[in-house]
PDB file of C-alpha atoms in Angstrom:
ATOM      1  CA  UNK A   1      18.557   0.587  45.292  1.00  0.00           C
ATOM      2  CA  UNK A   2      19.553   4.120  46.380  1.00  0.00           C
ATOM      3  CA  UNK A   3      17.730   7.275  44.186  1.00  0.00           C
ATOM      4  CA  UNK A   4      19.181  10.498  43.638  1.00  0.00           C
ATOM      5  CA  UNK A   5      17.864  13.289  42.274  1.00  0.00           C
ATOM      6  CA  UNK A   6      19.619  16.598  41.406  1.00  0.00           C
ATOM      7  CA  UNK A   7      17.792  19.806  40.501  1.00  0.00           C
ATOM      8  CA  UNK A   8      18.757  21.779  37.673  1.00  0.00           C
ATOM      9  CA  UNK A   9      18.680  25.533  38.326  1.00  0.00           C
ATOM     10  CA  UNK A  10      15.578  26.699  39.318  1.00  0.00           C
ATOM     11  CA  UNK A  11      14.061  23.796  39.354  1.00  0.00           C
ATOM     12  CA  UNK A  12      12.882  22.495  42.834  1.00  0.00           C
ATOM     13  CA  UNK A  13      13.742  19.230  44.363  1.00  0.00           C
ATOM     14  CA  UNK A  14      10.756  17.178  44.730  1.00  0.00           C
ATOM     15  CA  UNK A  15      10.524  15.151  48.622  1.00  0.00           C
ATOM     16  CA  UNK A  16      11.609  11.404  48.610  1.00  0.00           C
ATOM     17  CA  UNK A  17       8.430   9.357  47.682  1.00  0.00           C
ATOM     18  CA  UNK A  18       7.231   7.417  49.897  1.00  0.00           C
ATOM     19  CA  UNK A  19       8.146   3.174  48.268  1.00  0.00           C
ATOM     20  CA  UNK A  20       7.977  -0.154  50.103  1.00  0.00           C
ATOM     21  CA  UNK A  21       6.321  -1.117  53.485  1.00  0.00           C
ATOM     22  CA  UNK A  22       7.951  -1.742  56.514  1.00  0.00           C
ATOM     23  CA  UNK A  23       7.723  -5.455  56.102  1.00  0.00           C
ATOM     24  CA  UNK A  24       9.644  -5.506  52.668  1.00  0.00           C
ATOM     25  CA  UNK A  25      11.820  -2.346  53.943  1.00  0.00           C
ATOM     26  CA  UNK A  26      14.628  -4.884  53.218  1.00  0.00           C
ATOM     27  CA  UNK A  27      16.406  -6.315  50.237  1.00  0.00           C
ATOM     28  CA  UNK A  28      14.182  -8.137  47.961  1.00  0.00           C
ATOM     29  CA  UNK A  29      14.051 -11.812  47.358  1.00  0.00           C
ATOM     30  CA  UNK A  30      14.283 -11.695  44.118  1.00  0.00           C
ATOM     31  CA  UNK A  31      15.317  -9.155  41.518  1.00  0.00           C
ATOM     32  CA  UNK A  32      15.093  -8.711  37.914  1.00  0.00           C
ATOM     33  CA  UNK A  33      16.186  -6.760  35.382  1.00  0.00           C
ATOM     34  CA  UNK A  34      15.421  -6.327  31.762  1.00  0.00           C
ATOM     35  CA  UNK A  35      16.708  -3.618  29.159  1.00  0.00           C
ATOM     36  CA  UNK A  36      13.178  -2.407  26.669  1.00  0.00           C
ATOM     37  CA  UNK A  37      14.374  -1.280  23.227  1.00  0.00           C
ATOM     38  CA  UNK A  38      11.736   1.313  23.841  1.00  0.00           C
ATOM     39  CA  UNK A  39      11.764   4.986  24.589  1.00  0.00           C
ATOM     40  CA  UNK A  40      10.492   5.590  28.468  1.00  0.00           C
ATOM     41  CA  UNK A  41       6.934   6.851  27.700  1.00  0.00           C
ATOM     42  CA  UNK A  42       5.647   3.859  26.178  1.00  0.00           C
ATOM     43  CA  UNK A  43       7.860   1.615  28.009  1.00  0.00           C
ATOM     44  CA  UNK A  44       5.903   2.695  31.411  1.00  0.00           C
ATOM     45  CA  UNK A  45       2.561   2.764  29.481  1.00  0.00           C
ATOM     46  CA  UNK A  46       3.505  -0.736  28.564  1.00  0.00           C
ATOM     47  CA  UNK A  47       3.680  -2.011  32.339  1.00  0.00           C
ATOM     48  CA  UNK A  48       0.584   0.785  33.948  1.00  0.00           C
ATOM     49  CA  UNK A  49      -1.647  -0.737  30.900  1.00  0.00           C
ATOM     50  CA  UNK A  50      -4.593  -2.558  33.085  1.00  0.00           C
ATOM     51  CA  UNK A  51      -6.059  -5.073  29.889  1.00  0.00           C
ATOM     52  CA  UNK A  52      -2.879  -6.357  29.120  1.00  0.00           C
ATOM     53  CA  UNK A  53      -2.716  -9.224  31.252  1.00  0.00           C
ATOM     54  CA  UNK A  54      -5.076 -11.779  29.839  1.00  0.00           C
ATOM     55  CA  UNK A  55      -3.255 -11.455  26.473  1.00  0.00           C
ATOM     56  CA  UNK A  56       0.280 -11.007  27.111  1.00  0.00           C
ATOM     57  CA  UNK A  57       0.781 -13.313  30.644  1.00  0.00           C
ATOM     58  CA  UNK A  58      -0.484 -16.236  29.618  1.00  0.00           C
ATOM     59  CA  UNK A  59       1.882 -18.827  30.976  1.00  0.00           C
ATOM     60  CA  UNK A  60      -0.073 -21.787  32.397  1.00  0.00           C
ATOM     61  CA  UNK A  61       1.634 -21.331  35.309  1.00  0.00           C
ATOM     62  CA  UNK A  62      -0.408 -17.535  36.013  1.00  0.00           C
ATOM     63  CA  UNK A  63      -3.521 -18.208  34.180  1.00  0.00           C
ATOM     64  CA  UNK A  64      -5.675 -19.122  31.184  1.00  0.00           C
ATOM     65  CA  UNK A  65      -8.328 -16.373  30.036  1.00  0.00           C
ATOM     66  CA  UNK A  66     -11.402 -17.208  27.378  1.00  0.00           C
ATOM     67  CA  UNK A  67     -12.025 -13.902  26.153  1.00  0.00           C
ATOM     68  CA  UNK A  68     -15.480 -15.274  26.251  1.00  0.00           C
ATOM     69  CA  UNK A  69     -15.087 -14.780  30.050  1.00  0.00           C
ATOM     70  CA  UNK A  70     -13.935 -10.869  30.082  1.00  0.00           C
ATOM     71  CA  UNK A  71     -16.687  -8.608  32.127  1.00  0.00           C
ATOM     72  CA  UNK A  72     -16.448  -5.157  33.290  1.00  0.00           C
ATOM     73  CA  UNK A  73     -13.695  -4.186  36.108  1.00  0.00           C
ATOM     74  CA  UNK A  74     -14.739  -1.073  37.588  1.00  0.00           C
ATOM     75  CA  UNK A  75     -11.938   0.986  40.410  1.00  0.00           C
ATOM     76  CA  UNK A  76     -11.280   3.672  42.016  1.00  0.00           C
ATOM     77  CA  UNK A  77      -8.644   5.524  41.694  1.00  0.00           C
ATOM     78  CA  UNK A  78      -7.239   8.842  43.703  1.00  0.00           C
ATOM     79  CA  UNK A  79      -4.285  11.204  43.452  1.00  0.00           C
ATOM     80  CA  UNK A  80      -1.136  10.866  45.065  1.00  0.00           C
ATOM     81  CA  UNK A  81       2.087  13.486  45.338  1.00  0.00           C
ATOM     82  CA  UNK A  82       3.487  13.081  41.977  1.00  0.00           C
ATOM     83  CA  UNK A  83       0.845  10.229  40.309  1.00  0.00           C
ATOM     84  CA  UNK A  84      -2.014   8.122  40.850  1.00  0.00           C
ATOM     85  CA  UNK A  85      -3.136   5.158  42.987  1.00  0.00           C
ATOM     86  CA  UNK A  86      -5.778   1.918  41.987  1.00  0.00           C
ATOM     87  CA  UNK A  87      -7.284   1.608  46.094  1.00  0.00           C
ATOM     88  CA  UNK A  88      -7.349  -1.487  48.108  1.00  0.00           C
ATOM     89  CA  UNK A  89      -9.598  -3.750  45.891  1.00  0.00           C
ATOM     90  CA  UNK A  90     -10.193  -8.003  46.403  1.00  0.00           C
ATOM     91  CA  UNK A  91      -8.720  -9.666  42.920  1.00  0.00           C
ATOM     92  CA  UNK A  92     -11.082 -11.374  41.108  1.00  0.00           C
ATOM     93  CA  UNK A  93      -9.836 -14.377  38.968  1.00  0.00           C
ATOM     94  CA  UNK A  94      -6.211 -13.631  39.853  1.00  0.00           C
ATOM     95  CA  UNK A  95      -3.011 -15.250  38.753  1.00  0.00           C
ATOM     96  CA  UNK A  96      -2.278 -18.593  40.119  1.00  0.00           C
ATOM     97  CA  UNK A  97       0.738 -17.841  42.028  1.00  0.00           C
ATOM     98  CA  UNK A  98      -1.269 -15.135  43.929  1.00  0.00           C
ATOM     99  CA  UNK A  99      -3.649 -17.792  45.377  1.00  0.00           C
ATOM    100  CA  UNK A 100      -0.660 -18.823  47.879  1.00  0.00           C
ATOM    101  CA  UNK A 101      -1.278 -16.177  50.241  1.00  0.00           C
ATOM    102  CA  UNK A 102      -4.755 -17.047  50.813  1.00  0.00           C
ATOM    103  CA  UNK A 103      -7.942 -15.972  49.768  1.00  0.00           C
ATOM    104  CA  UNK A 104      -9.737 -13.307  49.100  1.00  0.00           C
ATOM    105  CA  UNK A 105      -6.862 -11.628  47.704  1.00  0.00           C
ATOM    106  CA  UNK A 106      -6.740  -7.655  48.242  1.00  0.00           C
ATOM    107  CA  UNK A 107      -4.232  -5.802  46.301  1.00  0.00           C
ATOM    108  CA  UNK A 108      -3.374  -1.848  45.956  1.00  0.00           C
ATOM    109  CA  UNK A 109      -1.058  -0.440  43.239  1.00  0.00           C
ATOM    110  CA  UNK A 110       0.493   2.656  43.259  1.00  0.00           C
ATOM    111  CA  UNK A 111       2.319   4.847  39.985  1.00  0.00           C
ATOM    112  CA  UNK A 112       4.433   8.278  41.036  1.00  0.00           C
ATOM    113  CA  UNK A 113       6.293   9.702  38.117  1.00  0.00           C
ATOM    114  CA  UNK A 114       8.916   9.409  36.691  1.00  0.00           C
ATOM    115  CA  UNK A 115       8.144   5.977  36.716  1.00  0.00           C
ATOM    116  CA  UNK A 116       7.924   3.818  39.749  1.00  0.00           C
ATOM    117  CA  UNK A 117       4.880   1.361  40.082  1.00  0.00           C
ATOM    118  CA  UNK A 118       4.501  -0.446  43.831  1.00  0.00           C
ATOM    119  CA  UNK A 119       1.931  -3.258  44.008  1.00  0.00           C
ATOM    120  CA  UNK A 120       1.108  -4.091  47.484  1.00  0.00           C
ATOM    121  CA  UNK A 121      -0.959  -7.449  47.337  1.00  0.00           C
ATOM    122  CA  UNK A 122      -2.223  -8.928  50.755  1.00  0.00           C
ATOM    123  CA  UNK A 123      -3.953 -12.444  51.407  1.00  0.00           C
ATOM    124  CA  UNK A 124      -5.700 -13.524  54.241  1.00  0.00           C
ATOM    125  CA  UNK A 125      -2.571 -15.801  55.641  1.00  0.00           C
ATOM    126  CA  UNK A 126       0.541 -14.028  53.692  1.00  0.00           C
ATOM    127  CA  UNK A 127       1.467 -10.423  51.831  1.00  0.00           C
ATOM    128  CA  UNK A 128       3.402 -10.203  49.173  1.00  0.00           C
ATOM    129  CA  UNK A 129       4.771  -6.597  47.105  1.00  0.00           C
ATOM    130  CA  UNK A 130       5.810  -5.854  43.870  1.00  0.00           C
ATOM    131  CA  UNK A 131       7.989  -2.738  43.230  1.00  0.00           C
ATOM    132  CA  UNK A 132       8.857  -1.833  39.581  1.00  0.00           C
ATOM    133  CA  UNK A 133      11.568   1.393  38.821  1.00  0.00           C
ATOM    134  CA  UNK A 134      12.452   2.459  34.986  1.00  0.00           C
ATOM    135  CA  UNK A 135      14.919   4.298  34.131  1.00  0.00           C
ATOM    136  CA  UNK A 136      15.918   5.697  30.468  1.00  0.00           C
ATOM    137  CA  UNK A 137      19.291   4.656  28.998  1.00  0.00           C
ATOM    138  CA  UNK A 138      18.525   6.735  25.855  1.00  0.00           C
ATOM    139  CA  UNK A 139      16.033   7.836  23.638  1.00  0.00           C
ATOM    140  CA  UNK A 140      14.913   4.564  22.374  1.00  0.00           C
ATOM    141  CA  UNK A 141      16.149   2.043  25.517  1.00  0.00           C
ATOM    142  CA  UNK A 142      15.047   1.813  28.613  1.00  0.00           C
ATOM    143  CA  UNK A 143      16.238  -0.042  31.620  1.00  0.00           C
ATOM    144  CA  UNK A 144      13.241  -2.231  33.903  1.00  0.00           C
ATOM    145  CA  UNK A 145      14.428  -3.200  37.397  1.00  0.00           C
ATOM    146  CA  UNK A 146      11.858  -5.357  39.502  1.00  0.00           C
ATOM    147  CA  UNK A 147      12.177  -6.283  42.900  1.00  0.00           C
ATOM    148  CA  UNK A 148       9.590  -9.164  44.127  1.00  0.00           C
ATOM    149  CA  UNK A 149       9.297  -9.302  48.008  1.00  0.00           C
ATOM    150  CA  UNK A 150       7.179 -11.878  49.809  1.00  0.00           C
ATOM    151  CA  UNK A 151       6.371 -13.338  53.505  1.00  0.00           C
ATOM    152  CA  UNK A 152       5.746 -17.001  53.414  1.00  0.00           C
ATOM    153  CA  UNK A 153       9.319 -18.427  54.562  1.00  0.00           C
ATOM    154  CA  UNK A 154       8.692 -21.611  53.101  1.00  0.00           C
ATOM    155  CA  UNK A 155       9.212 -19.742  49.423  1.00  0.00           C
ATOM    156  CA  UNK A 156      12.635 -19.177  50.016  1.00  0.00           C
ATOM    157  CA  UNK A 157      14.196 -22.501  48.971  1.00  0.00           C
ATOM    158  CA  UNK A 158      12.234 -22.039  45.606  1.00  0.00           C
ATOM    159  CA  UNK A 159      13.833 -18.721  44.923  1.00  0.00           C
ATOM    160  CA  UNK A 160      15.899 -20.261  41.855  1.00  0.00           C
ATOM    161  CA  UNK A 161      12.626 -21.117  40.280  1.00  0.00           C
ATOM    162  CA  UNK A 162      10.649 -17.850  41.251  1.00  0.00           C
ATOM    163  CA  UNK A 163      13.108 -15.826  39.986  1.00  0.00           C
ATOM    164  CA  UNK A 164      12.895 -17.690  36.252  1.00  0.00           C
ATOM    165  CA  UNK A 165       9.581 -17.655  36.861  1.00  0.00           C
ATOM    166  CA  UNK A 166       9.333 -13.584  37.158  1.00  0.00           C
ATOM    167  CA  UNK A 167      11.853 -13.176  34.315  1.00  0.00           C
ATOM    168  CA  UNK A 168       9.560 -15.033  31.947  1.00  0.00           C
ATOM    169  CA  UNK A 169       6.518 -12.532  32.838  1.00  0.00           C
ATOM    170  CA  UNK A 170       8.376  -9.746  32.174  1.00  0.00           C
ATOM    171  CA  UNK A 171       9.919 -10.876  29.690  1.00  0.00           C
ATOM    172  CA  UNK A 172       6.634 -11.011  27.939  1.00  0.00           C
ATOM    173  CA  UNK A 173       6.048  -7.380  28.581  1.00  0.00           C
ATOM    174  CA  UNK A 174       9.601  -6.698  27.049  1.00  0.00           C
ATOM    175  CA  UNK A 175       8.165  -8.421  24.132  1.00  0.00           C
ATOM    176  CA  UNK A 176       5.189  -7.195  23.212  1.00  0.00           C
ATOM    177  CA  UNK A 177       6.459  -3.814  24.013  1.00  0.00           C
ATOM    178  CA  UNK A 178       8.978  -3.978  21.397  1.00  0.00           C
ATOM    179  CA  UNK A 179       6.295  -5.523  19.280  1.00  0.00           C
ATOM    180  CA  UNK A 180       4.322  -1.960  19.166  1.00  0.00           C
ATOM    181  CA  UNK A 181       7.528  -0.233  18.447  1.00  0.00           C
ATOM    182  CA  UNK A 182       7.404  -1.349  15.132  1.00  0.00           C
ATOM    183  CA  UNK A 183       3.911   0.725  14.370  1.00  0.00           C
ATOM    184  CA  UNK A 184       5.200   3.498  16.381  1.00  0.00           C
ATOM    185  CA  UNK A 185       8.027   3.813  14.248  1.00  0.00           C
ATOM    186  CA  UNK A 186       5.376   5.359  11.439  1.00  0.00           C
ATOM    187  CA  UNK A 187       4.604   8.105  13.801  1.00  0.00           C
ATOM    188  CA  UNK A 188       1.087   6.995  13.843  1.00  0.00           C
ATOM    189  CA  UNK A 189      -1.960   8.881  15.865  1.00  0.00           C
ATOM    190  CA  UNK A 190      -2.193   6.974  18.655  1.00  0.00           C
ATOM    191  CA  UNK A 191      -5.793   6.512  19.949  1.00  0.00           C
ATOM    192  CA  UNK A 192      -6.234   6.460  23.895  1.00  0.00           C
ATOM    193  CA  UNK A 193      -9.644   4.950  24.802  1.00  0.00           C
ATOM    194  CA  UNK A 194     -11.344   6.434  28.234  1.00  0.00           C
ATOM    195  CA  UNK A 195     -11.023   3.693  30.731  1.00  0.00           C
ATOM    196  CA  UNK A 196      -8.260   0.963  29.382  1.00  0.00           C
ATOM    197  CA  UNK A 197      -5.700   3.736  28.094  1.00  0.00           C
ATOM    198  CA  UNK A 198      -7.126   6.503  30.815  1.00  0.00           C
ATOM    199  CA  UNK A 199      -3.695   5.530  33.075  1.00  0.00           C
ATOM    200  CA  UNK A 200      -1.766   6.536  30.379  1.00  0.00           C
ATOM    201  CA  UNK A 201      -3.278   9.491  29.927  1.00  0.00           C
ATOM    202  CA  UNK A 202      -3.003  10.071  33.306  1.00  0.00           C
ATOM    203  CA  UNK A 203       0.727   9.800  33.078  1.00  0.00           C
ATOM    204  CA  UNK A 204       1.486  11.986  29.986  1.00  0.00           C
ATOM    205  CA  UNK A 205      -1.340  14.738  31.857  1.00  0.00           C
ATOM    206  CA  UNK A 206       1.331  14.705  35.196  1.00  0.00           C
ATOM    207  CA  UNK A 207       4.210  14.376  32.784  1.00  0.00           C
ATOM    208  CA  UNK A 208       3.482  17.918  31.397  1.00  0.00           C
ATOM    209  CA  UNK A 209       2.562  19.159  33.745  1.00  0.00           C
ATOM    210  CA  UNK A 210       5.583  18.497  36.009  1.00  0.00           C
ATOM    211  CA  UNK A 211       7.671  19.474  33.201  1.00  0.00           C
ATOM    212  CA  UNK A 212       5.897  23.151  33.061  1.00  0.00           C
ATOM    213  CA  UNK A 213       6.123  23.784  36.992  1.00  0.00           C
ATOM    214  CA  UNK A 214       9.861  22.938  36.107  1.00  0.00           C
ATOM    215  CA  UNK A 215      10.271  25.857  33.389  1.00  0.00           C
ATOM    216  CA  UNK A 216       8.414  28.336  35.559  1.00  0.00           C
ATOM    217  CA  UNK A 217      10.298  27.710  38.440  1.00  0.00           C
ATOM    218  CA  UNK A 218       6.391  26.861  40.193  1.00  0.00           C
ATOM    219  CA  UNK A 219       5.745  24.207  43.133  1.00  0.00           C
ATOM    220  CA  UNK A 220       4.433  21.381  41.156  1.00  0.00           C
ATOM    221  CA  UNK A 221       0.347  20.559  41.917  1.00  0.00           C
ATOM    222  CA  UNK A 222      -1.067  17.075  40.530  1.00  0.00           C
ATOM    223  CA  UNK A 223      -3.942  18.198  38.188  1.00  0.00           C
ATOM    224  CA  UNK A 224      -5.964  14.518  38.823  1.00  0.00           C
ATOM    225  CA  UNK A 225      -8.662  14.424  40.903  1.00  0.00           C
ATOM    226  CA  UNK A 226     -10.537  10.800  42.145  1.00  0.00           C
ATOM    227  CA  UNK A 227     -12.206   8.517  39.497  1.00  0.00           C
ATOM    228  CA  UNK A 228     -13.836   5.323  39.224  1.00  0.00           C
ATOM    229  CA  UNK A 229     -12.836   3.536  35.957  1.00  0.00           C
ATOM    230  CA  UNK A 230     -14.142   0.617  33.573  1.00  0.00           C
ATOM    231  CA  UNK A 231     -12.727  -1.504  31.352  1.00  0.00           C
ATOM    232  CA  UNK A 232     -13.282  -4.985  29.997  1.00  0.00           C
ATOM    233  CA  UNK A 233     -11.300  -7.859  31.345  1.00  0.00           C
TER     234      UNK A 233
END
């Protein structure tokens, strides 16, 4: 996918981000796309949402959750040019398919406005990498494009089944994004808790930011500084 980004008067062109590594610098192996009947903001708080997983993937193909079983994550997080990024960590309990590339698993993710989210996941025999763009359509749609890039060779032949595989999971994000829409729709007071919803606070923080350095015509400075976060999962 090619970006391109055109200032309007006085507002300053930001540098190209920096996206995939070298390794994936190619096209993926599988893509997906899916159109949210959701507005941007909470379509991206959707996907950046870190206690979503064990109650929204729950294919038995990624992986069963007790809630019974949730404990405290705790990570560390620092600022990047125009977001945020969760550091190198080992994945504890992760998702079946994720087991392939050999344990330990370590993965980074990475979130620069206006909404791209790069998941870099490395095991001890393969790497794989995640890279997820959205882009509004209109006030209430927005447009999801995932690209899934892996190593292992021997994965190609299953692409056909991968891909389905991938549409399914976010598939259930499309859903149960939708699903919140409906409360939304009340123009309720939504309720950010510090460490699950602190991400997207994170991202509306930037987002206003960004958009006053825009008015005034000022070089834009990310206001986050490095935190350690908890949440149950």
């Amino acid at each position: 996918m090619t970006w391109v980004y055109i200032p309007c008067g006085k507002e300053r062109a930001y540098t190209c981000l920096e996206s995939l590594p070298a390794s994936f610098d190619r096209d993926p192996d599988v893509y997906i796309e899916k159109v949210f009947k959701a507005d941007i903001d909470q379509s991206t708080i959707g996907l950046i949402d870190p206690v979503h997983v064990p109650f929204v993937h729950t294919s038995s193909w990624w992986k069963k959750t007790n809630p019974q079983d949730f404990k405290i994550e705790q990570r560390d997080f620092e600022p990047s040019q125009r977001g945020f990024t969760l550091k190198k960590h080992v994945i504890t309990n992760s998702g079946k398919p994720y087991k392939l590339l050999g344990e330990p698993v370590e993965t980074e993710i990475r979130f620069e406005l206006p909404s791209l989210r790069l998941e870099i996941i490395q095991g001890t025999r393969h790497a794989a990498c995640s890279l997820t763009v959205l882009a509004p359509i209109d006030q209430q749609t927005t447009r999801v494009h995932q690209c899934l890039y892996w190593s292992p060779p021997w994965l190609l032949p299953l692409k056909p089944i991968l891909k389905a595989l991938g549409d399914t999971f976010l598939d259930q994000d499309r859903v149960i994004v939708e699903q919140q829409q409906e409360g939304i729709a009340h123009n309720p007071v939504l309720t950010l808790v510090e460490g699950a919803d602190t991400q997207a606070k994170w991202y509306l923080r930037i987002k206003r930011e960004m958009e006053r350095c825009q008015s005034e015509g000022i070089p834009f400075a990310n206001p986050l500084t490095p935190a350690s976060l908890e949440w149950m999962s």
